[in-house]
Every structure is written in structure tokens, then in C-alpha cells.
mmCIF file of C-alpha atoms in Angstrom:
data_model
loop_
_atom_site.group_PDB
_atom_site.id
_atom_site.type_symbol
_atom_site.label_atom_id
_atom_site.label_comp_id
_atom_site.label_asym_id
_atom_site.label_seq_id
_atom_site.Cartn_x
_atom_site.Cartn_y
_atom_site.Cartn_z
ATOM 1 C CA MET A 1 45.316 23.572 -10.870
ATOM 2 C CA SER A 2 42.239 23.477 -8.670
ATOM 3 C CA ALA A 3 41.238 20.539 -6.521
ATOM 4 C CA PRO A 4 38.263 18.527 -7.720
ATOM 5 C CA GLY A 5 34.944 19.159 -5.961
ATOM 6 C CA PRO A 6 33.328 16.618 -3.691
ATOM 7 C CA ILE A 7 32.099 13.497 -5.398
ATOM 8 C CA SER A 8 28.506 12.720 -4.648
ATOM 9 C CA ILE A 9 27.831 9.036 -4.200
ATOM 10 C CA TRP A 10 24.243 7.869 -4.214
ATOM 11 C CA VAL A 11 23.513 5.056 -1.855
ATOM 12 C CA MET A 12 20.482 3.147 -3.076
ATOM 13 C CA ASP A 13 18.131 0.861 -1.195
ATOM 14 C CA LYS A 14 15.886 -1.812 -2.634
ATOM 15 C CA ALA A 15 12.835 -3.763 -1.534
ATOM 16 C CA ARG A 16 9.770 -5.652 -2.727
ATOM 17 C CA GLY A 17 6.666 -3.487 -2.377
ATOM 18 C CA ILE A 18 3.007 -3.021 -3.214
ATOM 19 C CA VAL A 19 1.671 0.380 -4.307
ATOM 20 C CA ILE A 20 -1.065 1.445 -1.874
ATOM 21 C CA ARG A 21 -1.542 5.093 -2.886
ATOM 22 C CA ILE A 22 -0.474 7.477 -5.666
ATOM 23 C CA THR A 23 -0.773 11.262 -5.732
ATOM 24 C CA ARG A 24 0.324 13.824 -8.293
ATOM 25 C CA LEU A 25 3.296 16.050 -7.636
ATOM 26 C CA GLY A 26 3.441 18.989 -9.990
ATOM 27 C CA ASP A 27 2.831 18.467 -13.708
ATOM 28 C CA THR A 28 5.077 15.475 -14.329
ATOM 29 C CA SER A 29 5.861 13.604 -11.098
ATOM 30 C CA LEU A 30 4.078 11.254 -8.722
ATOM 31 C CA ILE A 31 4.301 10.482 -5.025
ATOM 32 C CA VAL A 32 4.036 6.714 -4.637
ATOM 33 C CA HIS A 33 3.192 5.135 -1.273
ATOM 34 C CA TRP A 34 4.383 1.565 -0.817
ATOM 35 C CA CYS A 35 3.938 -1.227 1.677
ATOM 36 C CA THR A 36 7.270 -3.053 1.482
ATOM 37 C CA GLU A 37 8.414 -6.328 2.898
ATOM 38 C CA GLU A 38 11.799 -5.052 4.121
ATOM 39 C CA ILE A 39 11.178 -1.399 5.120
ATOM 40 C CA GLY A 40 7.462 -1.236 5.910
ATOM 41 C CA LEU A 41 5.547 1.798 4.684
ATOM 42 C CA LEU A 42 7.614 3.919 2.330
ATOM 43 C CA LYS A 43 6.939 7.119 0.417
ATOM 44 C CA THR A 44 8.809 7.836 -2.831
ATOM 45 C CA VAL A 45 8.739 10.473 -5.530
ATOM 46 C CA ALA A 46 8.846 9.235 -9.125
ATOM 47 C CA LYS A 47 10.278 12.244 -10.935
ATOM 48 C CA GLY A 48 8.925 12.677 -14.442
ATOM 49 C CA ALA A 49 6.711 9.581 -14.120
ATOM 50 C CA ARG A 50 3.836 11.263 -15.997
ATOM 51 C CA ARG A 51 5.971 12.054 -19.034
ATOM 52 C CA PRO A 52 5.299 9.848 -22.093
ATOM 53 C CA ARG A 53 8.838 8.445 -22.289
ATOM 54 C CA SER A 54 9.369 7.962 -18.577
ATOM 55 C CA PRO A 55 11.075 4.740 -17.480
ATOM 56 C CA PHE A 56 8.151 4.430 -15.025
ATOM 57 C CA ALA A 57 5.484 4.516 -17.778
ATOM 58 C CA GLY A 58 2.990 1.685 -17.305
ATOM 59 C CA LYS A 59 4.679 0.463 -14.116
ATOM 60 C CA LEU A 60 3.115 2.597 -11.390
ATOM 61 C CA ASP A 61 -0.500 1.869 -10.603
ATOM 62 C CA LEU A 62 -2.477 0.944 -7.516
ATOM 63 C CA PHE A 63 -1.855 -2.568 -6.185
ATOM 64 C CA VAL A 64 1.181 -3.201 -8.419
ATOM 65 C CA GLU A 65 3.720 -5.452 -6.697
ATOM 66 C CA ALA A 66 7.264 -4.647 -7.737
ATOM 67 C CA ASP A 67 10.926 -4.642 -6.864
ATOM 68 C CA LEU A 68 11.873 -1.020 -6.326
ATOM 69 C CA VAL A 69 15.143 0.857 -5.972
ATOM 70 C CA TRP A 70 15.341 4.316 -4.380
ATOM 71 C CA VAL A 71 17.783 6.882 -3.072
ATOM 72 C CA PRO A 72 17.046 7.583 0.609
ATOM 73 C CA SER A 73 16.463 11.213 1.513
ATOM 74 C CA ARG A 74 18.486 12.625 4.380
ATOM 75 C CA LYS A 75 16.040 15.482 4.947
ATOM 76 C CA SER A 76 12.541 14.042 4.667
ATOM 77 C CA GLU A 77 10.450 10.894 4.438
ATOM 78 C CA LEU A 78 10.066 11.391 0.668
ATOM 79 C CA HIS A 79 12.709 9.289 -1.109
ATOM 80 C CA ILE A 80 13.688 9.380 -4.803
ATOM 81 C CA LEU A 81 12.412 6.392 -6.771
ATOM 82 C CA LYS A 82 14.987 5.198 -9.305
ATOM 83 C CA GLU A 83 13.819 1.854 -10.673
ATOM 84 C CA VAL A 84 10.721 -0.316 -10.687
ATOM 85 C CA GLU A 85 10.539 -3.912 -11.923
ATOM 86 C CA VAL A 86 6.934 -5.136 -11.875
ATOM 87 C CA ALA A 87 6.324 -8.618 -10.467
ATOM 88 C CA ASP A 88 2.495 -8.568 -10.533
ATOM 89 C CA PHE A 89 -0.010 -5.979 -11.754
ATOM 90 C CA HIS A 90 -2.982 -7.480 -9.856
ATOM 91 C CA ALA A 91 -5.018 -6.124 -12.793
ATOM 92 C CA GLU A 92 -8.022 -8.314 -11.957
ATOM 93 C CA ILE A 93 -8.664 -6.186 -8.879
ATOM 94 C CA ARG A 94 -9.645 -3.321 -11.190
ATOM 95 C CA ARG A 95 -12.439 -5.442 -12.724
ATOM 96 C CA GLY A 96 -14.975 -3.778 -10.464
ATOM 97 C CA TYR A 97 -15.440 -0.767 -8.264
ATOM 98 C CA THR A 98 -16.108 -2.875 -5.153
ATOM 99 C CA GLU A 99 -12.827 -4.808 -5.511
ATOM 100 C CA THR A 100 -10.898 -1.579 -6.051
ATOM 101 C CA MET A 101 -12.517 0.063 -3.028
ATOM 102 C CA LEU A 102 -11.821 -2.898 -0.751
ATOM 103 C CA ALA A 103 -8.183 -3.147 -1.860
ATOM 104 C CA SER A 104 -7.835 0.608 -1.279
ATOM 105 C CA TYR A 105 -9.312 0.234 2.201
ATOM 106 C CA PHE A 106 -6.721 -2.442 3.003
ATOM 107 C CA GLY A 107 -3.905 -0.016 2.107
ATOM 108 C CA GLN A 108 -5.496 2.943 3.904
ATOM 109 C CA LEU A 109 -5.935 0.903 7.054
ATOM 110 C CA LEU A 110 -2.259 -0.085 7.006
ATOM 111 C CA GLU A 111 -1.255 3.569 6.605
ATOM 112 C CA LYS A 112 -3.408 4.497 9.587
ATOM 113 C CA MET A 113 -2.159 1.683 11.833
ATOM 114 C CA VAL A 114 1.543 1.379 11.042
ATOM 115 C CA GLU A 115 4.441 3.740 11.612
ATOM 116 C CA ARG A 116 6.304 4.735 8.432
ATOM 117 C CA GLU A 117 9.600 2.956 7.659
ATOM 118 C CA HIS A 118 9.184 0.343 10.346
ATOM 119 C CA PRO A 119 9.696 -3.205 8.986
ATOM 120 C CA VAL A 120 6.477 -5.238 9.069
ATOM 121 C CA PRO A 121 6.972 -8.301 6.826
ATOM 122 C CA GLU A 122 3.930 -10.049 8.297
ATOM 123 C CA LEU A 123 1.707 -7.090 7.333
ATOM 124 C CA PHE A 124 3.171 -7.042 3.815
ATOM 125 C CA ASP A 125 2.308 -10.741 3.604
ATOM 126 C CA LEU A 126 -1.242 -10.055 4.852
ATOM 127 C CA LEU A 127 -1.728 -7.367 2.184
ATOM 128 C CA ARG A 128 -0.292 -9.633 -0.524
ATOM 129 C CA ARG A 129 -2.658 -12.463 0.479
ATOM 130 C CA ALA A 130 -5.647 -10.086 0.606
ATOM 131 C CA LEU A 131 -4.904 -8.795 -2.894
ATOM 132 C CA GLY A 132 -4.422 -12.371 -4.080
ATOM 133 C CA TYR A 133 -7.893 -13.166 -2.777
ATOM 134 C CA LEU A 134 -9.399 -10.201 -4.653
ATOM 135 C CA VAL A 135 -7.693 -11.343 -7.855
ATOM 136 C CA LYS A 136 -9.602 -14.655 -7.655
ATOM 137 C CA PHE A 137 -12.863 -13.794 -5.887
ATOM 138 C CA PRO A 138 -15.318 -10.882 -5.754
ATOM 139 C CA ALA A 139 -14.993 -8.460 -2.853
ATOM 140 C CA ASP A 140 -17.331 -9.200 0.014
ATOM 141 C CA ARG A 141 -17.996 -8.409 3.657
ATOM 142 C CA ARG A 142 -16.250 -11.610 4.811
ATOM 143 C CA ALA A 143 -12.993 -10.556 3.114
ATOM 144 C CA LEU A 144 -13.072 -7.156 4.849
ATOM 145 C CA LEU A 145 -13.805 -8.662 8.271
ATOM 146 C CA HIS A 146 -11.160 -11.369 7.833
ATOM 147 C CA TYR A 147 -8.530 -8.760 6.913
ATOM 148 C CA GLU A 148 -9.429 -6.669 9.964
ATOM 149 C CA ARG A 149 -9.307 -9.726 12.225
ATOM 150 C CA GLN A 150 -5.900 -10.758 10.917
ATOM 151 C CA LEU A 151 -4.535 -7.198 11.174
ATOM 152 C CA ALA A 152 -5.805 -6.763 14.755
ATOM 153 C CA GLU A 153 -4.245 -10.091 15.702
ATOM 154 C CA LEU A 154 -0.864 -9.256 14.111
ATOM 155 C CA LEU A 155 -0.812 -5.825 15.782
ATOM 156 C CA GLY A 156 -1.841 -7.260 19.150
ATOM 157 C CA VAL A 157 -4.858 -4.967 19.521
ATOM 158 C CA GLY A 158 -7.639 -7.546 19.343
ATOM 159 C CA HIS A 159 -9.678 -7.896 22.527
ATOM 160 C CA GLU A 160 -12.027 -10.690 23.483
ATOM 161 C CA GLY A 161 -15.629 -9.614 23.136
ATOM 162 C CA LEU A 162 -14.702 -6.700 20.847
ATOM 163 C CA ASN A 163 -14.899 -7.114 17.091
ATOM 164 C CA ALA A 164 -11.685 -6.486 15.157
ATOM 165 C CA GLY A 165 -12.987 -3.340 13.442
ATOM 166 C CA ALA A 166 -13.833 -1.784 16.814
ATOM 167 C CA ALA A 167 -10.461 -2.861 18.239
ATOM 168 C CA LEU A 168 -8.598 -1.267 15.308
ATOM 169 C CA GLU A 169 -10.730 1.862 15.566
ATOM 170 C CA ARG A 170 -9.939 2.155 19.271
ATOM 171 C CA ALA A 171 -6.214 1.608 18.647
ATOM 172 C CA CYS A 172 -5.851 4.299 15.972
ATOM 173 C CA GLY A 173 -8.630 6.729 16.821
ATOM 174 C CA GLY A 174 -10.850 5.947 13.824
ATOM 175 C CA LEU A 175 -11.029 3.867 10.682
ATOM 176 C CA PRO A 176 -10.654 5.173 7.116
ATOM 177 C CA ARG A 177 -13.909 6.384 5.536
ATOM 178 C CA ALA A 178 -13.464 3.798 2.795
ATOM 179 C CA ARG A 179 -14.665 1.152 5.278
ATOM 180 C CA MET A 180 -18.123 2.675 5.469
ATOM 181 C CA GLU A 181 -18.295 2.904 1.686
ATOM 182 C CA CYS A 182 -17.230 -0.734 1.314
ATOM 183 C CA MET A 183 -19.864 -1.873 3.812
ATOM 184 C CA SER A 184 -22.573 0.049 1.931
ATOM 185 C CA LEU A 185 -21.420 -1.542 -1.356
ATOM 186 C CA PHE A 186 -21.777 -5.010 0.188
ATOM 187 C CA GLY A 187 -25.376 -4.298 1.190
ATOM 188 C CA LYS A 188 -27.177 -5.776 4.160
ATOM 189 C CA ASP A 189 -25.534 -8.529 6.158
ATOM 190 C CA PRO A 190 -27.896 -11.539 6.055
ATOM 191 C CA GLU A 191 -26.908 -12.479 9.630
ATOM 192 C CA THR A 192 -27.591 -9.052 11.175
ATOM 193 C CA GLY A 193 -30.281 -7.813 8.801
#
């Protein structure tokens, strides 16, 4: 009689997160980037998520806030997504291109400024509040500048006499291109012409 082989035990982690980016992986899977309250920025693969009968169907979209469960990878930063329980779709953000662009900029800026898998609950809260604002109000220049100011303050990179956007740009070597597109969508600033 032969000895049984090794038993593989999956250790799973869980967190509350907001989807900030999604990319395709092959024909049926997705890579989902999250900003989580407990872990910080997290990257997961949702295997088979694009199949019609996937347990992820209708649950993975930009700006969705959800409780997620994943199996941590021992070899890479790409973890295996196992479960998603949606708490809020933030569907109102998709009512217009400008709102979608600004919400995307918020996520891109976090990805540029924050190290992956480093807990940042205060930044998760900032993102959640920013998305909550966009659910209720149209995107505008003030919302973008307020988000940048708050982010610079939380990261400790704000400098007196330097606007928050410039401080963030200096700290990370450049801002996402989405910022320029958002500013052009907002039009001229009545205070600066």
C-alpha cells in the first residue's frame, strides 16, 4: 500500500476592496486591481470571469466595492480571486464620461503613489469618500483638487507654497495622464482663466 501524497491546503485571505482597474488575461480571465482597507493595493486573477456562468459574472466592474476572498500566491504579486460579495456598485459614477474619468484618475494616482500590499486604510477611506461624492455630484475641478490635497496630506508630501498636484508629481516622478484629460473635460478655471 502506498503512502498518500501531500495534502494541499489553501490558505485564504479576505478584505474589503474597491476595484480600481481591470485588464483581460487570455480569453476567459481577468486581472483585477483592488484598493483594499486591510492589505492596501492588491492584484488578483479572476479565473474564468469572462465565461457566461462564472461565479464572478456581474460582480467585477470598475469602482465596485466588495468583500473579496483570495488565495495568496507564493511566487508573484498576482493572487487567485476566489469569492466576491458586492457591497456597492457605485453605478451612478458611470452616468457620464467625466465622472468615470475622474474616478479612474483617483485609482491611477493611488497606484502610482502607493506601494503594493502595504496597508493604507486611510487611503481606502479617501477613495471611498471620493467615489461617494461622485455618486451624488457631477465631477468637477474642485473634486480633483480636493482629492489631491487630501492624498498629499495623508502621504506627508504636501509642501507649503506648492500645490498638491505639483507635490504629488514631485514625489512620484509624474502624474497619470488621466489628470490632464480630466482638466480638459472641466474646461477653463474661472479663477485662473
